[in-house]
PDB file of C-alpha atoms in Angstrom:
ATOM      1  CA  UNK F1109    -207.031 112.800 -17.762  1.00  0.00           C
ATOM      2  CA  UNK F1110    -203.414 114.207 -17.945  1.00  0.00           C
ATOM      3  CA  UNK F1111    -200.309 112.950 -16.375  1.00  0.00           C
ATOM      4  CA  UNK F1112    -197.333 114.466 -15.295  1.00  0.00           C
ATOM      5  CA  UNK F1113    -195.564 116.440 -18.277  1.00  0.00           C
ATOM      6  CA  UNK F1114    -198.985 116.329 -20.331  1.00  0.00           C
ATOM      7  CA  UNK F1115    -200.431 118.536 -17.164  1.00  0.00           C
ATOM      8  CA  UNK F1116    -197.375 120.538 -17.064  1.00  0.00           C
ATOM      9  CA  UNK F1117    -196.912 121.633 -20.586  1.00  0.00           C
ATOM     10  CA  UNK F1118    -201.320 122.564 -20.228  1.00  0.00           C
ATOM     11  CA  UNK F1119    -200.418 124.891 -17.269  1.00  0.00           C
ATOM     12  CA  UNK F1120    -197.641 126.195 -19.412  1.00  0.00           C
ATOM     13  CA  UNK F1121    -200.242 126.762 -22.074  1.00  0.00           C
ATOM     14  CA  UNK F1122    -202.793 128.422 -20.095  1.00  0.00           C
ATOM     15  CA  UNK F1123    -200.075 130.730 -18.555  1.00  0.00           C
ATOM     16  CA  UNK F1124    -198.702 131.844 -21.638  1.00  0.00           C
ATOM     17  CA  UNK F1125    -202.359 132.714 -22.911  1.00  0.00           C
ATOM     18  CA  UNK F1126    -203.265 134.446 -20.114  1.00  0.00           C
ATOM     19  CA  UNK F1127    -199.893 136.172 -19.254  1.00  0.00           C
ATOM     20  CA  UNK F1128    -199.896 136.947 -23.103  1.00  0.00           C
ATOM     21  CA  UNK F1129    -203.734 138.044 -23.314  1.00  0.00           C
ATOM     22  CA  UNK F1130    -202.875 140.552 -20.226  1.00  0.00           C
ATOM     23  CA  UNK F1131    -199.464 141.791 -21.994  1.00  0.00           C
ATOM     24  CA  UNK F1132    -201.678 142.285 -25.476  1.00  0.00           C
ATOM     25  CA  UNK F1133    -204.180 144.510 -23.054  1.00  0.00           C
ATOM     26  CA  UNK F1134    -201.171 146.298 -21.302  1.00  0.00           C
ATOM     27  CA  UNK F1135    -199.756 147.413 -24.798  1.00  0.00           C
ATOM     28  CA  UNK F1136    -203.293 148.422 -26.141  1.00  0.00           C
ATOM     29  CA  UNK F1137    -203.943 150.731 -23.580  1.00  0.00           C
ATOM     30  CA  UNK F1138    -200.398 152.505 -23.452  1.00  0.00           C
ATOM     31  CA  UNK F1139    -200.816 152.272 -27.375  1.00  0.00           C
ATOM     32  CA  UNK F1140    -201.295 156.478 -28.195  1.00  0.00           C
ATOM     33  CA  UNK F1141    -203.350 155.881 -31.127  1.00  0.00           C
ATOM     34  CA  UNK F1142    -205.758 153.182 -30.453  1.00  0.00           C
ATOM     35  CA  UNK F1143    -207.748 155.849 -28.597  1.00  0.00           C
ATOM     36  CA  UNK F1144    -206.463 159.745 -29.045  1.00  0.00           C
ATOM     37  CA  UNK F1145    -209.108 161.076 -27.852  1.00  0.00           C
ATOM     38  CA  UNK F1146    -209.579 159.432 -24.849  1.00  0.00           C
ATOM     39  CA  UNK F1147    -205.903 160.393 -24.196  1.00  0.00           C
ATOM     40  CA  UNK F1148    -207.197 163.804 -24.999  1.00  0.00           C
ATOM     41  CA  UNK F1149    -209.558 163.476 -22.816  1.00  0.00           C
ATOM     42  CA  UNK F1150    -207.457 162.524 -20.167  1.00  0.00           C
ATOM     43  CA  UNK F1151    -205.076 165.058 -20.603  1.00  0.00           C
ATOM     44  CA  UNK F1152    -207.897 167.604 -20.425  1.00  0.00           C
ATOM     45  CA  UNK F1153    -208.605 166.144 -17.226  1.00  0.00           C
ATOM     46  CA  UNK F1154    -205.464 166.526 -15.778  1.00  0.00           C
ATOM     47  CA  UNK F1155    -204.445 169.970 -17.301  1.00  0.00           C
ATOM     48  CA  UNK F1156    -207.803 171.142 -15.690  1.00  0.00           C
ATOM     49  CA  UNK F1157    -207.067 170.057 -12.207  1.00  0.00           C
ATOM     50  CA  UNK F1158    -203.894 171.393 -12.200  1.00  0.00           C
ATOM     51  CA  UNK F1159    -205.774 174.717 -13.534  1.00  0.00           C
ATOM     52  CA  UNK F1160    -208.279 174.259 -10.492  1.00  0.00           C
ATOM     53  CA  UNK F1161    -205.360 173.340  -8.044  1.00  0.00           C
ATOM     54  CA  UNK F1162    -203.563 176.345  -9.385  1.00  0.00           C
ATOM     55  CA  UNK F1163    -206.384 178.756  -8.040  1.00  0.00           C
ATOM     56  CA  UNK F1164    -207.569 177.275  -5.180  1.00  0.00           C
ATOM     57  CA  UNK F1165    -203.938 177.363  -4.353  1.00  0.00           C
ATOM     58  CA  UNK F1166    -203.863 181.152  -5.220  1.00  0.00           C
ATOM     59  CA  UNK F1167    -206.633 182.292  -3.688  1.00  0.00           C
ATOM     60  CA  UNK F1168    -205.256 180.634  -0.067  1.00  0.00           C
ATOM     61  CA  UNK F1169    -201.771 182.484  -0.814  1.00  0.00           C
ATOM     62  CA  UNK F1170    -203.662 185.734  -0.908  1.00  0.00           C
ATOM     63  CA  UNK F1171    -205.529 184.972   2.436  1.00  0.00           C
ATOM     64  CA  UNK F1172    -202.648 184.026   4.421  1.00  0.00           C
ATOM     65  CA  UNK F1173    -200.989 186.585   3.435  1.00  0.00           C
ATOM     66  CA  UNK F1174    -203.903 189.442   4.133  1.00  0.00           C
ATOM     67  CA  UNK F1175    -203.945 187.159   7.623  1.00  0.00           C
ATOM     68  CA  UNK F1176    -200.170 187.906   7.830  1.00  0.00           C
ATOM     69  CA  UNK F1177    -200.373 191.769   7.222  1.00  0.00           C
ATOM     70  CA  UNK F1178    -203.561 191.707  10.066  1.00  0.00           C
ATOM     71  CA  UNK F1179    -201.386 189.767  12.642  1.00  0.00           C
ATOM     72  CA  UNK F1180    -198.609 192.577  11.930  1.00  0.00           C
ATOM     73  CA  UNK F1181    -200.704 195.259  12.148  1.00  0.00           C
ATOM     74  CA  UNK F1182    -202.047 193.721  15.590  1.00  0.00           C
ATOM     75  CA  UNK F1183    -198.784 193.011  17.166  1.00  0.00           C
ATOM     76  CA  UNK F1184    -197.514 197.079  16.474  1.00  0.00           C
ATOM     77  CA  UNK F1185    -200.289 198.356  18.178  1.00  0.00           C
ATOM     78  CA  UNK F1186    -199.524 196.024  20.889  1.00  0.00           C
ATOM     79  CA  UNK F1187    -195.931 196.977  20.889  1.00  0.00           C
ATOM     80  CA  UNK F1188    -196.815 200.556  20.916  1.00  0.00           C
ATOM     81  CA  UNK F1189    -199.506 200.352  23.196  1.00  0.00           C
ATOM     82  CA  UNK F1190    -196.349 198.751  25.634  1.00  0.00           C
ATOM     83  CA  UNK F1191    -194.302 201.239  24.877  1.00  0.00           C
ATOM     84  CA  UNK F1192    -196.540 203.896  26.148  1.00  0.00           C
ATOM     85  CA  UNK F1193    -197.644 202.049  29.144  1.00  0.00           C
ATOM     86  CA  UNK F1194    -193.348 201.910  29.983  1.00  0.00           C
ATOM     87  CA  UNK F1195    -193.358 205.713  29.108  1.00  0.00           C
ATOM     88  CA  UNK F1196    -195.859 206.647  31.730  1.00  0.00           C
ATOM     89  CA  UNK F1197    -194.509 203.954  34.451  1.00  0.00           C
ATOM     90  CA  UNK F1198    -190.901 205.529  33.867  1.00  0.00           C
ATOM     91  CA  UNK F1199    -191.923 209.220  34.399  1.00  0.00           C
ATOM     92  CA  UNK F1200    -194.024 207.711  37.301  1.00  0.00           C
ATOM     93  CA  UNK F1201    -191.068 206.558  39.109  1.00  0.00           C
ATOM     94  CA  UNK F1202    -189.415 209.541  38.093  1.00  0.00           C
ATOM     95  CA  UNK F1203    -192.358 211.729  40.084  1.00  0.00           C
ATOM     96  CA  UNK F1204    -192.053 209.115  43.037  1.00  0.00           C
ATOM     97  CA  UNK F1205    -188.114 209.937  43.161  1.00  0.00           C
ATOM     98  CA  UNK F1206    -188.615 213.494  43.516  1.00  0.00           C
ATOM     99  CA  UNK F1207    -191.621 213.208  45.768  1.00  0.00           C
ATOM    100  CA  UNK F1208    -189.346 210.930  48.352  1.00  0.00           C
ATOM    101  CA  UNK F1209    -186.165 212.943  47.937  1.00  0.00           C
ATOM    102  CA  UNK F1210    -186.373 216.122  46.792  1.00  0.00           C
ATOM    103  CA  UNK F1211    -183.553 217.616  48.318  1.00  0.00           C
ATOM    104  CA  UNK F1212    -181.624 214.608  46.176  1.00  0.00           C
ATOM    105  CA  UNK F1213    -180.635 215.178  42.559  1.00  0.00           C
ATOM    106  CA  UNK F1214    -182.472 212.122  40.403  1.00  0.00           C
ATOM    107  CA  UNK F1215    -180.180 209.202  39.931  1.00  0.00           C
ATOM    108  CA  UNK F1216    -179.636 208.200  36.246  1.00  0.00           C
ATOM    109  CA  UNK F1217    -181.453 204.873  35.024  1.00  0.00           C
ATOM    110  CA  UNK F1218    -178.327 202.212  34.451  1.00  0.00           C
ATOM    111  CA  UNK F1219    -178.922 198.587  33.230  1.00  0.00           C
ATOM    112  CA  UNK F1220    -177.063 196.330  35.664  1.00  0.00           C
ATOM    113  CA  UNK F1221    -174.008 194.893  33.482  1.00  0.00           C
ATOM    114  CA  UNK F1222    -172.874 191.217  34.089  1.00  0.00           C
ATOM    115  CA  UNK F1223    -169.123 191.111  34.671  1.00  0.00           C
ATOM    116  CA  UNK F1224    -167.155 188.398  33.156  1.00  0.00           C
ATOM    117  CA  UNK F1225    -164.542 186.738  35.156  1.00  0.00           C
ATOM    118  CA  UNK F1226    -161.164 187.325  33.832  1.00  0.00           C
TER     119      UNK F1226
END
């Protein structure tokens, strides 16, 4: 049985074996040439998913932006589709103008302006 400084300096021990043991593992496996090819290996790895990231990546870039140039498309034919509709509901008022006053010349189509206080 150990006492005191006897069990101290065995914990001591057994922590600097295990905390040494762990460091000697650490160092082997950063150590480049205890295993190059499973670094090679590794590296492989990687470089291929950044390969296969690359593409995926790509190919979603090129659908958005085929999405992008549909949505476009989509909105002008809206905007000219309003744009006629205004076209035919400004020469309709024009018709109703003439139809209720003829004997009146047409009034010209002005925006109200705000006026700023001085």
């Amino acid at each position: 049985m150990l006492i005191g400084f006897e069990r101290d300096l065995a914990t001591a021990d057994q922590f600097l074996v295990a905390f040494c043991g762990g460091l000697a593992k650490v160092l082997n496996d950063f150590n480049p040439y205890s295993n190059i090819n499973h670094w090679r290996a590794k590296a492989m790895n990687s470089f291929k998913n950044v390969v296969e990231r690359i593409k995926a990546l790509d190919s979603e870039r090129r659908n958005l932006l085929l999405e992008i140039e549909e949505l476009k498309k989509m909105a002008d034919s809206k905007a000219k589709a309003l744009e006629n509709e205004v076209g035919m509901l400004r020469e309709e008022v024009k018709s109703l103008r003439v139809l209720l006053s003829s004997d009146q010349p047409e009034p010209e189509f002005e925006p109200k302006r705000k006026q700023f206080k001085k």
